[in-house]
PDB file of C-alpha atoms in Angstrom:
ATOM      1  CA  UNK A   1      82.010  61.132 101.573  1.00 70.00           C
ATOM      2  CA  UNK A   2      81.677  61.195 105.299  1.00 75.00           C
ATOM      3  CA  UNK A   3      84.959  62.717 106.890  1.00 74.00           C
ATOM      4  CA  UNK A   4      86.013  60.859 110.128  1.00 77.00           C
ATOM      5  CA  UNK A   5      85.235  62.994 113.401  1.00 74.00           C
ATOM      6  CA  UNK A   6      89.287  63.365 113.582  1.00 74.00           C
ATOM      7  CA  UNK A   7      89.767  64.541 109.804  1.00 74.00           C
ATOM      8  CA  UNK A   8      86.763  66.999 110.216  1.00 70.00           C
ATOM      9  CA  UNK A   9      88.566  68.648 113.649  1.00 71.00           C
ATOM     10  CA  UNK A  10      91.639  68.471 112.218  1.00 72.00           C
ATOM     11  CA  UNK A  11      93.339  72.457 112.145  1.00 64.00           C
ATOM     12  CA  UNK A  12      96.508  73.843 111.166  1.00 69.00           C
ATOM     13  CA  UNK A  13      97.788  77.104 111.241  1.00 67.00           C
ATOM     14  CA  UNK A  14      99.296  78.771 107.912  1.00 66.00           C
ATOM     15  CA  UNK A  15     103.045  78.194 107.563  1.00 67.00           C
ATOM     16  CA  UNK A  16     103.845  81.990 106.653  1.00 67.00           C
ATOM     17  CA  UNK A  17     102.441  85.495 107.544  1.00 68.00           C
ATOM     18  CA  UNK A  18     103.320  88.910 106.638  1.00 69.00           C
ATOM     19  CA  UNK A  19     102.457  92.663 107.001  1.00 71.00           C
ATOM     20  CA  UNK A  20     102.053  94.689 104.488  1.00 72.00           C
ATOM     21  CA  UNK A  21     101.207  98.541 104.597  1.00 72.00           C
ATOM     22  CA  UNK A  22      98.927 100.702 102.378  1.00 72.00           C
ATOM     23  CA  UNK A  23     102.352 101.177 101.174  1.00 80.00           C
ATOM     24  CA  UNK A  24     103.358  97.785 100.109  1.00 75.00           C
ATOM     25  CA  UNK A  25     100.008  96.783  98.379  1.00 74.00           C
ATOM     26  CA  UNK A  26     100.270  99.522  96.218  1.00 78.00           C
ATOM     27  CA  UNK A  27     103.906  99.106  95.213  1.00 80.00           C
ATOM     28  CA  UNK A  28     102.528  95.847  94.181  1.00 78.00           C
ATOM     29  CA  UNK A  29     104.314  93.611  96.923  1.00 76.00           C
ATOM     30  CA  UNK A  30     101.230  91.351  96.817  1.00 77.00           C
ATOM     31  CA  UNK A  31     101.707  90.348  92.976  1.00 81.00           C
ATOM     32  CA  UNK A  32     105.767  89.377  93.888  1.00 79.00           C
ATOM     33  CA  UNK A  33     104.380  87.259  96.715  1.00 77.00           C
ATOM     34  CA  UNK A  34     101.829  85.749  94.007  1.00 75.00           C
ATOM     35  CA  UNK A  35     104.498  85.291  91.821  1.00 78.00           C
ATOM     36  CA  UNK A  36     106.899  83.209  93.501  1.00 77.00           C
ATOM     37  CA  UNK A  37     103.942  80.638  94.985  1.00 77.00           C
ATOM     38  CA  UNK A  38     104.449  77.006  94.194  1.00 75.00           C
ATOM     39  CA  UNK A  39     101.888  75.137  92.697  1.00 74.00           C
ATOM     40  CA  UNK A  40      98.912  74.212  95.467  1.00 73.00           C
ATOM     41  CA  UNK A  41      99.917  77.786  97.681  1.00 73.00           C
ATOM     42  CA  UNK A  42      97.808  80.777  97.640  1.00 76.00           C
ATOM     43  CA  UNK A  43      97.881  84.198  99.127  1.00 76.00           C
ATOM     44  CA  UNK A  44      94.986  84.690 101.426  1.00 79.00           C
ATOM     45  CA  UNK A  45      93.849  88.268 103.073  1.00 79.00           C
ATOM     46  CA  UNK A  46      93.911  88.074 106.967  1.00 79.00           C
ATOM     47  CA  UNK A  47      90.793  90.045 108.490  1.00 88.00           C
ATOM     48  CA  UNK A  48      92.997  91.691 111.118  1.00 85.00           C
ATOM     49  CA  UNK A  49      94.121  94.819 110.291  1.00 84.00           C
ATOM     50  CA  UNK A  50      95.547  97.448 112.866  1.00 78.00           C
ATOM     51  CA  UNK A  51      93.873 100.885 112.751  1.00 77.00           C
ATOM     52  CA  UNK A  52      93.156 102.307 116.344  1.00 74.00           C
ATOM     53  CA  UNK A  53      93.934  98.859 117.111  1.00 74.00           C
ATOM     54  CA  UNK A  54      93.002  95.707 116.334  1.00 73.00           C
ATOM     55  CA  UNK A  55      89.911  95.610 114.232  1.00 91.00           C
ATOM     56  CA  UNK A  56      88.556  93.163 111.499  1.00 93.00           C
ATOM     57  CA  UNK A  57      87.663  93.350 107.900  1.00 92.00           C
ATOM     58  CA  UNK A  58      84.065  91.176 107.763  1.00 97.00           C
ATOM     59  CA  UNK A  59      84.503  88.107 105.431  1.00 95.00           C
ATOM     60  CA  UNK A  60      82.613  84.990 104.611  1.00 96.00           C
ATOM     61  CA  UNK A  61      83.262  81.577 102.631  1.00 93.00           C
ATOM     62  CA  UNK A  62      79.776  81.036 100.966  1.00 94.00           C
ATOM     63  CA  UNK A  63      78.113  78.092 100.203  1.00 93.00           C
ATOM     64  CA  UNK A  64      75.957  79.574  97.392  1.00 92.00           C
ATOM     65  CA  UNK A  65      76.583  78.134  93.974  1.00 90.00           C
ATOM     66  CA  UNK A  66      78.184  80.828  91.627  1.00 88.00           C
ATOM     67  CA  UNK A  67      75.392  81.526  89.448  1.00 90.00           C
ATOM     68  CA  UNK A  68      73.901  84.472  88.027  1.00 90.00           C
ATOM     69  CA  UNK A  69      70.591  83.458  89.573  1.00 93.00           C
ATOM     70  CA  UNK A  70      71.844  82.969  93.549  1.00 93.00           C
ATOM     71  CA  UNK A  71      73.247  87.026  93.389  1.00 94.00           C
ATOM     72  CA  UNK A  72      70.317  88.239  95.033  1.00 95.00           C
ATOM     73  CA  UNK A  73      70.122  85.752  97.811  1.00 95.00           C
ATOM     74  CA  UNK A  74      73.729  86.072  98.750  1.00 95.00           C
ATOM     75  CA  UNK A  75      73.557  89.885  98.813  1.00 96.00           C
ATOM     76  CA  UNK A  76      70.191  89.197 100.810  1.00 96.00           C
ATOM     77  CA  UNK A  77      71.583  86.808 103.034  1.00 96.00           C
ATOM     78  CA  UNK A  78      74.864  89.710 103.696  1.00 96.00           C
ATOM     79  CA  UNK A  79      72.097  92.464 104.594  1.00 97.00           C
ATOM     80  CA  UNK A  80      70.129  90.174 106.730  1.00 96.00           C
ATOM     81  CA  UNK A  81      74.034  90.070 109.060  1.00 96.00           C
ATOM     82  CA  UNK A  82      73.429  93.762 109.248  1.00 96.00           C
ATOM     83  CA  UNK A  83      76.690  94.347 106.148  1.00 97.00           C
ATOM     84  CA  UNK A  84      75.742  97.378 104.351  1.00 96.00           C
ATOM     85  CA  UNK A  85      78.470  97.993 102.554  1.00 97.00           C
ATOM     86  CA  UNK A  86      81.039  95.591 100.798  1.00 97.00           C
ATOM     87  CA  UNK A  87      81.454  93.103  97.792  1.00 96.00           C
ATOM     88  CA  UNK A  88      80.478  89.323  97.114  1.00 96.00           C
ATOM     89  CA  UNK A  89      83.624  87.930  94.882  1.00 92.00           C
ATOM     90  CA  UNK A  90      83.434  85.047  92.454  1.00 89.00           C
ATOM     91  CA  UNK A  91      85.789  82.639  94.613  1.00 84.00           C
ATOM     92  CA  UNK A  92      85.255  79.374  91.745  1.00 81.00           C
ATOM     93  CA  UNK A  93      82.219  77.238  92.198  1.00 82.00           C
ATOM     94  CA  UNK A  94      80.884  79.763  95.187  1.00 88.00           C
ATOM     95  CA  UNK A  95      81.036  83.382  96.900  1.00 92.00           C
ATOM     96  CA  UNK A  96      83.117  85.279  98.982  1.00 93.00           C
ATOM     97  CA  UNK A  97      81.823  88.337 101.076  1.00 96.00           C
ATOM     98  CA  UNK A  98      84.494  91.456 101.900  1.00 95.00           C
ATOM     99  CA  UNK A  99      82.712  94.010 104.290  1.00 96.00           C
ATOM    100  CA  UNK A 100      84.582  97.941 103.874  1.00 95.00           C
ATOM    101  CA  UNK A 101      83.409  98.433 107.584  1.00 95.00           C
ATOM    102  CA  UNK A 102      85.525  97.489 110.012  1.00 94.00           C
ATOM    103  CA  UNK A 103      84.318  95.433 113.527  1.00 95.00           C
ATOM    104  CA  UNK A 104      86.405  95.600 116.440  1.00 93.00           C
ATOM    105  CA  UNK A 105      86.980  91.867 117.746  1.00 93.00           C
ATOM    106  CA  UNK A 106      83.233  91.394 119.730  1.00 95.00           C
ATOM    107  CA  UNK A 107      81.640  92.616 116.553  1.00 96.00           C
ATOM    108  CA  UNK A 108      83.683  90.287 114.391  1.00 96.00           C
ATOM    109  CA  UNK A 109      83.007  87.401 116.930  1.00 96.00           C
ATOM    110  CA  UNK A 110      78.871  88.578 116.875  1.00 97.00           C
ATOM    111  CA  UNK A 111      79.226  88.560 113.409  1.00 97.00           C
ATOM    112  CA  UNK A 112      80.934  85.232 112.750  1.00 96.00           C
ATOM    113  CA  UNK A 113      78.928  83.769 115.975  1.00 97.00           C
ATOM    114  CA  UNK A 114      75.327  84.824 113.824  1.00 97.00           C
ATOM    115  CA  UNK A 115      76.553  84.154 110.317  1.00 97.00           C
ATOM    116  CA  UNK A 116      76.518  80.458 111.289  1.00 96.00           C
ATOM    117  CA  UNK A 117      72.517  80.789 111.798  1.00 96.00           C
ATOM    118  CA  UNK A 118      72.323  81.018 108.003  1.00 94.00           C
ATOM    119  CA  UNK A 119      72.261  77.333 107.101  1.00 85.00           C
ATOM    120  CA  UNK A 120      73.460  76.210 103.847  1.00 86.00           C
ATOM    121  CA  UNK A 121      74.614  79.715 103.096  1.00 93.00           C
ATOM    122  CA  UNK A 122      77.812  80.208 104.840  1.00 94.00           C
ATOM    123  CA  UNK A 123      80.532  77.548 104.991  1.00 92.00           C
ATOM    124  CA  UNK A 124      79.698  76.784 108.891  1.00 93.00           C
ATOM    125  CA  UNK A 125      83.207  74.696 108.893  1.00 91.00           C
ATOM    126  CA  UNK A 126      85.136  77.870 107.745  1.00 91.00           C
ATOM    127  CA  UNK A 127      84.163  79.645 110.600  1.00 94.00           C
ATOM    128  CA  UNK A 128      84.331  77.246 112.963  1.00 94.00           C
ATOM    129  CA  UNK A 129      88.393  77.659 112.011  1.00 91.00           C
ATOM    130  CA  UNK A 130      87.952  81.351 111.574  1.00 93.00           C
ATOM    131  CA  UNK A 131      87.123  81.108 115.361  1.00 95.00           C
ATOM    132  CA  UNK A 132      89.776  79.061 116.484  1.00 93.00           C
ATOM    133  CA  UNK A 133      92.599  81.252 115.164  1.00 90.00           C
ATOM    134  CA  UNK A 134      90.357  84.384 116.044  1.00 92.00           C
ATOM    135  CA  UNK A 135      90.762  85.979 112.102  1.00 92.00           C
ATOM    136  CA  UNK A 136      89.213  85.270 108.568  1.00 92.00           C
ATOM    137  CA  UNK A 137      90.588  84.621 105.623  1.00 87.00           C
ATOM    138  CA  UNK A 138      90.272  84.524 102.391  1.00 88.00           C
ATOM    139  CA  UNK A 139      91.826  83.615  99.503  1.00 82.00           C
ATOM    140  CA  UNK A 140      93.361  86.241  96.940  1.00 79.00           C
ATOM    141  CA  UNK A 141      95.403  84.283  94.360  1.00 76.00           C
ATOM    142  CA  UNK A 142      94.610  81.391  92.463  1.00 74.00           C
ATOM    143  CA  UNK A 143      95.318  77.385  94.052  1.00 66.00           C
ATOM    144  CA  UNK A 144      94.868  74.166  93.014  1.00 58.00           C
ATOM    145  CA  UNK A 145      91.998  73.375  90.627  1.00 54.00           C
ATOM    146  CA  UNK A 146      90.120  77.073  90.704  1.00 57.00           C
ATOM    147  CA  UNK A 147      92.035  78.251  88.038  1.00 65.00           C
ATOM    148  CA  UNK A 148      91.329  81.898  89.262  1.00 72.00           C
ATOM    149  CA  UNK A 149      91.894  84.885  90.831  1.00 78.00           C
ATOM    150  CA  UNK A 150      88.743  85.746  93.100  1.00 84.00           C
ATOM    151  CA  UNK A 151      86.811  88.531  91.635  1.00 85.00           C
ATOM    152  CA  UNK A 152      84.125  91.026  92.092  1.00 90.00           C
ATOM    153  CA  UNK A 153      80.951  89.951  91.041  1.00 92.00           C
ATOM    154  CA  UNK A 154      78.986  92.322  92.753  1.00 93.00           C
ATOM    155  CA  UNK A 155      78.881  95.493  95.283  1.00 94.00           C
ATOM    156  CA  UNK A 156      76.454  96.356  98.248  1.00 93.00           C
TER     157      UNK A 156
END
């Protein structure tokens, strides 16, 4: 079904943020938040974290079916951005990517920028919101009709 040029540049900000320290995540602050979510919410993971300033976590919505058989592309397609270190999640029907080294904000924009060269890989609408509000995210709880959690599926 073909969305109408209005309902496919349609954006909306999330109606809630929060901090949470090192701290917090370990205390398990996340899993309250998780807890008290109403049917349809999720928690998501903001790439903007503040360590010598602002800096982002590199993440990705794939488009690569979640299949046993597609691992090795979406770990090749990762490498071929340069990521040499981080973890493709099971997100439901496709991947997430988490990179463990952080960009500062022209990396993460070179990054998201060249990740859209990978066609039919990367969710090209994802980042084209990603780079309106000038962060990723990604989803860390269940919502809707996934049913769960993302996971690990596999490291770089």
């Amino acid at each position: 079904v073909k969305r109408s040029p209005f309902e496919a540049t349609e954006h909306s900000l999330a109606k809630e943020y929060f901090r949470v320290s090192r701290k917090d995540v370990l205390g398990g602050k996340i899993e309250k938040r998780i807890a008290k979510l109403f049917p349809g919410e999720a928690v998501q993971a903001l790439s903007k974290v503040y360590v010598e300033g602002a800096m982002h976590i590199p993440m990705l919505d794939l488009e690569i079916e979640s299949k046993p058989e597609n691992m090795q592309f979406a770990i090749d397609s990762i490498k071929a951005l340069g990521q040499k270190h981080g973890a493709i999640l099971m997100s439901g029907v496709s991947y997430h990517y988490w990179g463990f080294e952080l960009l500062n904000v022209e990396e993460w924009r070179k990054f998201m920028h060249t990740s859209l060269l990978l066609d039919d890989v990367v969710d090209r609408r994802w980042v084209g919101h990603r780079l309106l509000d000038g962060f990723s995210n990604l989803r860390l709880s269940e919502k809707g009709n996934y049913g769960f959690s993302p996971y690990v599926a596999a490291m770089l």
